[in-house]
Tab-separated table of C-alpha atoms in Angstrom:
chain	number	residue	atom	x	y	z
A	1	MET	CA	78.029	134.319	92.505
A	2	ASP	CA	74.733	132.929	94.386
A	3	LYS	CA	74.781	134.157	98.230
A	4	ALA	CA	75.722	129.992	99.309
A	5	ALA	CA	78.789	130.088	97.106
A	6	SER	CA	79.901	133.582	98.445
A	7	GLU	CA	79.357	132.334	102.058
A	8	ARG	CA	81.154	129.347	100.974
A	9	GLU	CA	84.437	131.452	99.680
A	10	GLU	CA	84.108	133.477	102.852
A	11	ILE	CA	84.518	130.539	105.182
A	12	PRO	CA	88.324	129.442	104.652
A	13	SER	CA	89.669	133.234	105.281
A	14	SER	CA	87.615	133.506	108.452
A	15	LEU	CA	88.591	130.080	109.736
A	16	PHE	CA	92.452	130.592	108.856
A	17	SER	CA	93.005	134.167	109.356
A	18	PRO	CA	96.508	135.417	109.054
A	19	SER	CA	98.543	135.720	112.128
A	20	PRO	CA	99.394	138.827	113.871
A	21	PRO	CA	102.715	140.053	113.015
A	22	ARG	CA	104.698	139.369	115.920
A	23	ALA	CA	103.230	136.081	115.943
A	24	ARG	CA	105.017	135.192	112.926
A	25	GLU	CA	108.269	136.789	113.857
A	26	LEU	CA	108.215	134.662	117.114
A	27	LEU	CA	107.640	132.125	114.817
A	28	ARG	CA	110.826	133.232	112.334
A	29	GLN	CA	112.486	133.576	115.517
A	30	ALA	CA	112.039	130.269	116.699
A	31	ALA	CA	112.777	128.319	113.388
A	32	SER	CA	116.022	130.837	112.963
A	33	ALA	CA	116.959	129.102	116.411
A	34	TRP	CA	115.869	125.474	115.452
A	35	LEU	CA	119.364	124.020	116.421
A	36	ASP	CA	119.153	125.588	119.995
A	37	THR	CA	116.368	123.926	121.210
A	38	ARG	CA	115.966	125.814	124.413
A	39	ARG	CA	116.144	129.092	122.666
A	40	ALA	CA	113.606	128.219	119.804
A	41	ARG	CA	111.266	126.849	122.789
A	42	GLU	CA	111.337	130.322	124.433
A	43	TYR	CA	109.956	132.047	121.385
A	44	LEU	CA	107.490	129.461	120.838
A	45	LEU	CA	106.246	129.785	124.345
A	46	GLU	CA	105.920	133.728	124.154
A	47	ALA	CA	104.268	133.062	120.863
A	48	ASP	CA	101.675	130.688	122.632
A	49	ARG	CA	101.384	132.775	125.658
A	50	LEU	CA	100.458	135.884	123.445
A	51	TYR	CA	98.823	134.102	120.709
A	52	GLY	CA	97.793	130.765	122.066
A	53	ASP	CA	94.493	130.713	119.969
A	54	ASP	CA	95.888	131.727	116.758
A	55	ILE	CA	96.119	128.231	114.708
A	56	GLY	CA	99.553	129.427	113.140
A	57	VAL	CA	101.105	129.342	116.003
A	58	VAL	CA	99.412	126.334	117.272
A	59	VAL	CA	100.612	124.739	114.526
A	60	GLY	CA	103.910	126.218	114.557
A	61	CYS	CA	104.378	124.749	118.080
A	62	TYR	CA	102.971	121.151	117.226
A	63	LYS	CA	105.450	121.178	114.158
A	64	PHE	CA	108.592	122.001	116.308
A	65	HIS	CA	107.803	119.437	119.131
A	66	PHE	CA	106.798	116.774	116.546
A	67	TYR	CA	109.866	117.354	114.331
A	68	LYS	CA	112.204	117.337	117.421
A	69	GLY	CA	110.839	114.112	118.538
A	70	LEU	CA	108.880	115.878	121.308
A	71	LEU	CA	105.644	113.907	120.954
A	72	ARG	CA	104.628	113.936	124.445
A	73	GLU	CA	104.786	117.720	124.124
A	74	ALA	CA	103.550	117.887	120.397
A	75	LEU	CA	100.048	116.292	121.527
A	76	PRO	CA	98.500	119.239	123.628
A	77	TYR	CA	99.130	121.203	119.966
A	78	ALA	CA	97.510	118.924	117.975
A	79	ARG	CA	94.401	118.632	120.671
A	80	ARG	CA	94.062	122.429	120.749
A	81	ALA	CA	94.446	122.960	116.982
A	82	ALA	CA	91.538	120.492	116.889
A	83	GLY	CA	89.747	122.270	119.467
A	84	ILE	CA	90.256	125.633	117.650
A	85	MET	CA	88.988	124.375	114.696
A	86	ALA	CA	85.884	122.876	116.683
A	87	GLY	CA	85.077	125.994	118.004
A	88	ARG	CA	85.092	128.068	114.887
A	89	LEU	CA	83.174	125.265	112.830
A	90	GLY	CA	80.467	125.290	115.765
A	91	LEU	CA	81.014	121.768	116.418
A	92	PRO	CA	80.372	120.244	120.198
A	93	GLU	CA	83.277	120.531	122.296
A	94	ARG	CA	83.000	116.641	123.281
A	95	LEU	CA	84.656	114.693	120.655
A	96	SER	CA	82.047	112.020	121.233
A	97	GLU	CA	79.172	114.457	120.764
A	98	VAL	CA	80.749	115.490	117.199
A	99	SER	CA	78.762	113.808	114.457
A	100	PRO	CA	79.016	113.652	110.277
A	101	GLU	CA	76.011	115.739	109.963
A	102	ASP	CA	77.496	119.043	111.741
A	103	ALA	CA	80.316	119.596	108.564
A	104	ASP	CA	81.188	118.360	105.474
A	105	PHE	CA	83.780	115.939	107.027
A	106	SER	CA	84.177	113.907	103.746
A	107	GLY	CA	84.541	116.756	101.432
A	108	TYR	CA	87.499	118.703	100.789
A	109	GLU	CA	86.359	121.988	102.504
A	110	SER	CA	89.517	123.851	104.747
A	111	GLY	CA	88.128	123.713	108.209
A	112	PRO	CA	86.781	120.310	108.449
A	113	ARG	CA	89.540	118.653	106.837
A	114	PHE	CA	91.866	120.845	109.036
A	115	TYR	CA	89.569	119.494	112.064
A	116	LEU	CA	90.059	115.877	110.790
A	117	PHE	CA	93.839	115.877	110.532
A	118	ALA	CA	94.487	117.506	113.760
A	119	LEU	CA	92.278	115.079	115.422
A	120	LYS	CA	94.552	112.189	112.961
A	121	ALA	CA	97.964	113.856	114.375
A	122	ALA	CA	96.637	113.417	118.065
A	123	GLY	CA	95.699	109.870	117.613
A	124	TYR	CA	98.964	108.941	115.847
A	125	LEU	CA	100.623	110.942	118.785
A	126	HIS	CA	98.903	108.507	121.300
A	127	ALA	CA	99.746	105.345	119.244
A	128	ARG	CA	103.649	106.149	119.254
A	129	LEU	CA	103.529	107.319	122.881
A	130	GLY	CA	101.859	103.780	123.493
A	131	GLU	CA	98.464	105.100	124.685
A	132	ILE	CA	96.649	102.509	122.507
A	133	PRO	CA	92.877	102.810	123.989
A	134	GLU	CA	93.055	106.778	123.624
A	135	ALA	CA	94.628	106.624	119.947
A	136	LEU	CA	91.994	104.380	118.674
A	137	SER	CA	89.400	106.191	120.341
A	138	VAL	CA	90.424	109.462	118.736
A	139	LEU	CA	90.965	107.566	115.310
A	140	GLU	CA	87.492	105.883	115.223
A	141	THR	CA	85.744	109.035	115.747
A	142	VAL	CA	87.995	110.339	112.659
A	143	ARG	CA	86.872	107.512	110.706
A	144	ARG	CA	83.437	107.810	111.522
A	145	LEU	CA	83.533	111.233	110.313
A	146	ASP	CA	85.057	110.365	107.550
A	147	SER	CA	83.117	108.084	105.987
A	148	ALA	CA	84.748	108.248	102.605
A	149	ASP	CA	88.104	107.458	104.498
A	150	ARG	CA	89.672	110.547	102.531
A	151	LEU	CA	92.380	110.488	105.432
A	152	GLU	CA	93.046	107.017	105.222
A	153	VAL	CA	92.808	106.650	108.754
A	154	SER	CA	91.861	103.222	108.467
A	155	ARG	CA	95.109	102.084	107.469
A	156	LEU	CA	96.502	103.328	110.675
A	157	ILE	CA	93.729	102.267	112.901
A	158	ASP	CA	94.397	98.551	111.330
A	159	LEU	CA	98.363	99.137	111.697
A	160	ILE	CA	97.841	99.717	115.233
A	161	VAL	CA	95.678	96.759	115.692
A	162	ARG	CA	98.087	94.629	114.511
A	163	GLY	CA	100.792	96.096	116.697
A	164	GLY	CA	102.722	97.280	113.314
A	165	GLY	CA	106.359	98.790	113.469
A	166	GLU	CA	107.665	102.029	112.490
A	167	GLU	CA	108.876	100.561	109.154
A	168	GLU	CA	105.229	100.218	108.155
């Protein structure tokens, strides 16, 4: 295996290292307490307090709030997931400064795709919360970075612009 291929193989493990055992345990406890939202949130808050920069914890918190219909609470986790990955990929902090040349956004590498999916999630949440200008700003950035439109963000943008409903 050549050096470049070896480095590509190492990227996913360094971008997505396993969550610490205590973080995984807190996420399991939150999942077990799913029906008791208050208790589940306590476990998630503790996981977030202790391991707030761990992607597994951030995604777990995002998914909990999203699937509970707590979209306002899910939004910061989507944004934070994108921010964590941006840092790991060496991307600029400001979304407007990220360019297609900063990473292989149209490819299938896990880090850049995760970044785009997290941004798409944030854009979708903004739209669902009625924050259309912010939604379109984030989603247009995703479209600019994903020139092949592999995440099909153009369909979501078109739906938002048309004022589409839930059934779409």
